[in-house]
Short mmCIF file of C-alpha atoms in Angstrom, two decimals:
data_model
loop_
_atom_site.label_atom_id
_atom_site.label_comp_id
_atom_site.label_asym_id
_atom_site.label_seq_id
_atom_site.Cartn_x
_atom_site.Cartn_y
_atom_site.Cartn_z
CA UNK A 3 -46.95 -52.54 115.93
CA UNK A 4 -48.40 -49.83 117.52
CA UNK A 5 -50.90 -52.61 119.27
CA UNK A 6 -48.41 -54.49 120.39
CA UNK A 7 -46.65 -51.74 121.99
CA UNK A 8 -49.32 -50.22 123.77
CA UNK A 9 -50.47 -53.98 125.13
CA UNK A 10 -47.01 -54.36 126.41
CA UNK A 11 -47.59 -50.90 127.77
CA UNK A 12 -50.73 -51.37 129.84
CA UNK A 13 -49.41 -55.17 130.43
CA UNK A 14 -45.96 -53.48 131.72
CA UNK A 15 -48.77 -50.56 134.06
CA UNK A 16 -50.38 -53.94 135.47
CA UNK A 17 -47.55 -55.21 136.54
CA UNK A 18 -45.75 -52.51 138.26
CA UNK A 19 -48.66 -51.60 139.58
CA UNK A 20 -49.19 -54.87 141.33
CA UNK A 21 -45.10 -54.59 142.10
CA UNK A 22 -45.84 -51.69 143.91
CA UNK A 23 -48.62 -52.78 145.93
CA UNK A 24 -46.95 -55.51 147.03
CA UNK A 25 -43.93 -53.71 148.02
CA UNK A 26 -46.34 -51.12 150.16
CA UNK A 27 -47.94 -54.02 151.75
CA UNK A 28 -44.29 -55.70 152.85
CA UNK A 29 -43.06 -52.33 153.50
CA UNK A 30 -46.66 -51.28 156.06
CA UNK A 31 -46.03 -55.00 157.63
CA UNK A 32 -42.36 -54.30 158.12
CA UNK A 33 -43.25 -50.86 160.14
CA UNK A 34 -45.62 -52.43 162.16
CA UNK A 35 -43.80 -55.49 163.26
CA UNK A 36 -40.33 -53.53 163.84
CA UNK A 37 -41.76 -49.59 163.87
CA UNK A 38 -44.01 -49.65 166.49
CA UNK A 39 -42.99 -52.35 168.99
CA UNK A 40 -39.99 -50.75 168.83
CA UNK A 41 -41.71 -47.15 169.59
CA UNK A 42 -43.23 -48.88 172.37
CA UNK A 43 -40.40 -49.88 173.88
CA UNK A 44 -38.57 -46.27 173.79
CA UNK A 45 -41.77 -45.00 175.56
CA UNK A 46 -41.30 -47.45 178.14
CA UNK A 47 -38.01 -46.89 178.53
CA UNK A 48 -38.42 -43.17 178.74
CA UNK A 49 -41.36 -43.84 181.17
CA UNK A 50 -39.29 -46.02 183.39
CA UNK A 51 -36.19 -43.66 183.29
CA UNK A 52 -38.52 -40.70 184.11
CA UNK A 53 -39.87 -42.57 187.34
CA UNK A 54 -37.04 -43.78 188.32
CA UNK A 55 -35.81 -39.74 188.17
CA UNK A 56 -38.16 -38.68 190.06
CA UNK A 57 -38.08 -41.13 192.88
CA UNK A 58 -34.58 -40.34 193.17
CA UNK A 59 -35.05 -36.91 193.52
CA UNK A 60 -38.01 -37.40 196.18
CA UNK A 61 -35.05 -39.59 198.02
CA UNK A 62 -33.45 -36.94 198.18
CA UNK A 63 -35.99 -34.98 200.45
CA UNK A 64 -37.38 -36.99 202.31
CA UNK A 65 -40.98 -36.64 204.85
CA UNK A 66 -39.91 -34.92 207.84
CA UNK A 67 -42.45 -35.12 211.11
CA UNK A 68 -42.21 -31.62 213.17
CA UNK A 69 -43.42 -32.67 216.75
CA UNK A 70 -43.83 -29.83 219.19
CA UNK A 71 -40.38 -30.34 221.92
CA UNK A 72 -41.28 -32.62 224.73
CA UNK A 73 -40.17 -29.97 227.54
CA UNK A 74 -41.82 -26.65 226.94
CA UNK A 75 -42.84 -23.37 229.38
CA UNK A 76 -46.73 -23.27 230.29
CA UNK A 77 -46.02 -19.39 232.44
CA UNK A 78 -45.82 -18.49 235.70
CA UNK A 79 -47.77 -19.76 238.57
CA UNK A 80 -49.87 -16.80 238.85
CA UNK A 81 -51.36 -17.71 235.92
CA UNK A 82 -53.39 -20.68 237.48
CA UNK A 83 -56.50 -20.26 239.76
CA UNK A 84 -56.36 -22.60 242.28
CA UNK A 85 -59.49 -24.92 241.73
CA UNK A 86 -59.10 -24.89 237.74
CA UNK A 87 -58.23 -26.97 234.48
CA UNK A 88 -56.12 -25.00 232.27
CA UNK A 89 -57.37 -26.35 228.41
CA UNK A 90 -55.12 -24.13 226.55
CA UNK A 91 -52.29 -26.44 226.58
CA UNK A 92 -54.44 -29.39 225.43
CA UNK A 93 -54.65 -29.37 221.70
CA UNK A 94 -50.37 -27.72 220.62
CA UNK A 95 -49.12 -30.23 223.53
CA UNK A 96 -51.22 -32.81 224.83
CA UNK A 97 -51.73 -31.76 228.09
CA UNK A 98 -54.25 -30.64 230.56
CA UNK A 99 -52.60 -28.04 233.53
CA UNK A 100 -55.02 -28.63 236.47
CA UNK A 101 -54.39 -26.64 240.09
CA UNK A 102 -56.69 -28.55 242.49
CA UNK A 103 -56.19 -30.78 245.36
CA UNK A 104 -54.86 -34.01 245.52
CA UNK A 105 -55.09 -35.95 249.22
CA UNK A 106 -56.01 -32.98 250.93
CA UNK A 107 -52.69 -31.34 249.01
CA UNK A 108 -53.28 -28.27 246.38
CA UNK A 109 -50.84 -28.89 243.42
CA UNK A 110 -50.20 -27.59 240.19
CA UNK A 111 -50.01 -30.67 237.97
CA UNK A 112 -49.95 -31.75 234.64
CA UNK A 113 -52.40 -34.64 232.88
CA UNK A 114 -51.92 -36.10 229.56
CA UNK A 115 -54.62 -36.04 227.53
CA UNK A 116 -54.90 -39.44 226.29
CA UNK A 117 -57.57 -41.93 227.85
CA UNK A 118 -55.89 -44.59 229.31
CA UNK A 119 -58.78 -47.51 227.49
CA UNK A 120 -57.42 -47.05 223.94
CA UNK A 121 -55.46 -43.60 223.94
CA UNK A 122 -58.44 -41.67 222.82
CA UNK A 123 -58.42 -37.74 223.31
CA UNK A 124 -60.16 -36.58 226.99
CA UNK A 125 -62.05 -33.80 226.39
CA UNK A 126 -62.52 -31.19 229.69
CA UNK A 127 -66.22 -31.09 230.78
CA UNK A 128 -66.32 -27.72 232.74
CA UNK A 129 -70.17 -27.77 233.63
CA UNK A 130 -69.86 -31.32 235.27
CA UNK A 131 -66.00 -30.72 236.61
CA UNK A 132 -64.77 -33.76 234.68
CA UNK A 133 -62.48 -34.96 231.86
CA UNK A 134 -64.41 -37.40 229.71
CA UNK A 135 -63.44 -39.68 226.61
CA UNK A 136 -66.01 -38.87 223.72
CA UNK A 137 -65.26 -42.88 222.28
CA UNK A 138 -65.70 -45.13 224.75
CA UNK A 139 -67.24 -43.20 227.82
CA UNK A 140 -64.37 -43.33 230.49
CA UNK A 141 -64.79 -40.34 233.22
CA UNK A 142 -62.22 -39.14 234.93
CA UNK A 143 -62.09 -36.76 238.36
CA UNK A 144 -60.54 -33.36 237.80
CA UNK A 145 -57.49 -35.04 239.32
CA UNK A 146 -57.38 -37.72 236.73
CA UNK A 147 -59.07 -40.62 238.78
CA UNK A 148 -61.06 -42.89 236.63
CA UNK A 149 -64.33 -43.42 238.08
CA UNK A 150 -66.23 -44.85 235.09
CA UNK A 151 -66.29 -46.77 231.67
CA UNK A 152 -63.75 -48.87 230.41
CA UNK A 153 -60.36 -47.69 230.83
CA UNK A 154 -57.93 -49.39 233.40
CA UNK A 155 -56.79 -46.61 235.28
CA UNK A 156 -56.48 -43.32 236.06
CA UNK A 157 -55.21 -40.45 233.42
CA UNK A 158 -51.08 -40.00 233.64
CA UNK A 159 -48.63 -37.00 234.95
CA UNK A 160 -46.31 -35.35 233.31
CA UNK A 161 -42.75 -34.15 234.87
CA UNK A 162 -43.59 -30.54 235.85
CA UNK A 163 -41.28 -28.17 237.72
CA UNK A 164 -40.52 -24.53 238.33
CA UNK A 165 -38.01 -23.45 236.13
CA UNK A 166 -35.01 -20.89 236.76
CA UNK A 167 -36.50 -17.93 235.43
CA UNK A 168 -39.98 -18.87 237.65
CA UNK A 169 -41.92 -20.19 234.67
CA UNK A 170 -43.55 -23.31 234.68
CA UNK A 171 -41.80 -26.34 232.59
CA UNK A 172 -43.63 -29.64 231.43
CA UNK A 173 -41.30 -32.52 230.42
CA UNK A 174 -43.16 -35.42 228.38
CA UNK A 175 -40.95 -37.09 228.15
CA UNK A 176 -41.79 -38.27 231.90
CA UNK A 177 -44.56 -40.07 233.00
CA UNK A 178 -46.07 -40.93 236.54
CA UNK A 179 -49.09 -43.26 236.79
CA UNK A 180 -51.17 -43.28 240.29
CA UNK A 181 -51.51 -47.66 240.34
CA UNK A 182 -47.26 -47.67 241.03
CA UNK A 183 -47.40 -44.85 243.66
CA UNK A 184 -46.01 -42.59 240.90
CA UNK A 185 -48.08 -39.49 241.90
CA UNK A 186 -46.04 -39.20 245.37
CA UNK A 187 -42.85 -38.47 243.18
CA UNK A 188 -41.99 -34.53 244.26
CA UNK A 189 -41.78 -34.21 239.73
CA UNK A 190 -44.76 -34.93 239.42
CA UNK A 191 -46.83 -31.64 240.96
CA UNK A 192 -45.79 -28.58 242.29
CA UNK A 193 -47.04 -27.49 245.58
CA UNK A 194 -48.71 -24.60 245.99
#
């Protein structure tokens, strides 16, 4: 009997064996076909919940541009020598501060910097007394004139007046071009 048992034994080992193997297989396929899409989709979720936080939170701060004001105080007339281009101005606000003649006139007036072609930046060319665009080539008199390369006319004024306290004020926010008889406007130079 004792042969019979221990057949039935290793018989009864086979089988459980085999049982369990099974069982591990349908068990591994059951994780991965419900375990890990499943952990997928909590990552995503997470993922999506954590973008969607922070885009919220950069809503809540959003980009703000400082520009420089459009009226600001250049000093006192003093300051200018008559026959000179003032370049300190150029690069914080845009603007060139030239005290020269205009039709037999001296003024104290005030260019923007942008060529008139395609809005490039001038740049002051002390040696050969002219403003000149470094893109294109447009020249420009001392007094703005255009008097070569491609841009369509001369370089425009800014508003510019003497303020209450005696300090010079540019406003940018006004512009005078020479082509509509702009530059004849008392705002747009000061007489010296």
């Amino acid at each position: 009997m004792e042969t019979g048992q221990s057949s039935h034994a290793s018989r009864t080992d086979k089988t459980s064996r085999s049982d369990l193997h099974r069982r591990g297989f349908f068990f591994s396929t059951l994780r991965w076909l419900f375990g890990s899409p499943l952990a997928v989709g909590l990552t995503s979720l997470a993922a999506t919940f954590t973008v969607w936080l922070l885009a919220s939170v950069r809503f809540m701060f959003p980009n703000v541009l400082i520009e420089p004001p459009l009226r600001f105080r250049v000093g006192r007339m003093e300051q200018y020598v008559p026959g000179q281009v003032e370049t300190r101005h150029a690069d914080r606000h845009g603007v060139w501060i030239v005290n020269g003649h205009f039709e037999g006139r001296l003024q104290l007036y005030a260019l923007r910097v942008e060529c008139t072609h395609l809005g490039c930046t001038t740049i002051w060319l002390e040696s050969e007394q002219k403003f000149k665009c470094p893109c294109h080539g447009s020249g420009f008199y001392k007094d703005g004139i255009h008097f070569e390369g491609p841009a369509p006319r001369p370089l425009e004024r800014y508003a510019i007046h003497l303020a209450d306290d005696g300090q010079i004020e540019v406003d940018k926010s006004r512009t005078f071009r020479h082509e509509l008889g702009e530059w004849e406007d008392p705002d747009s130079f000061i007489p010296v």
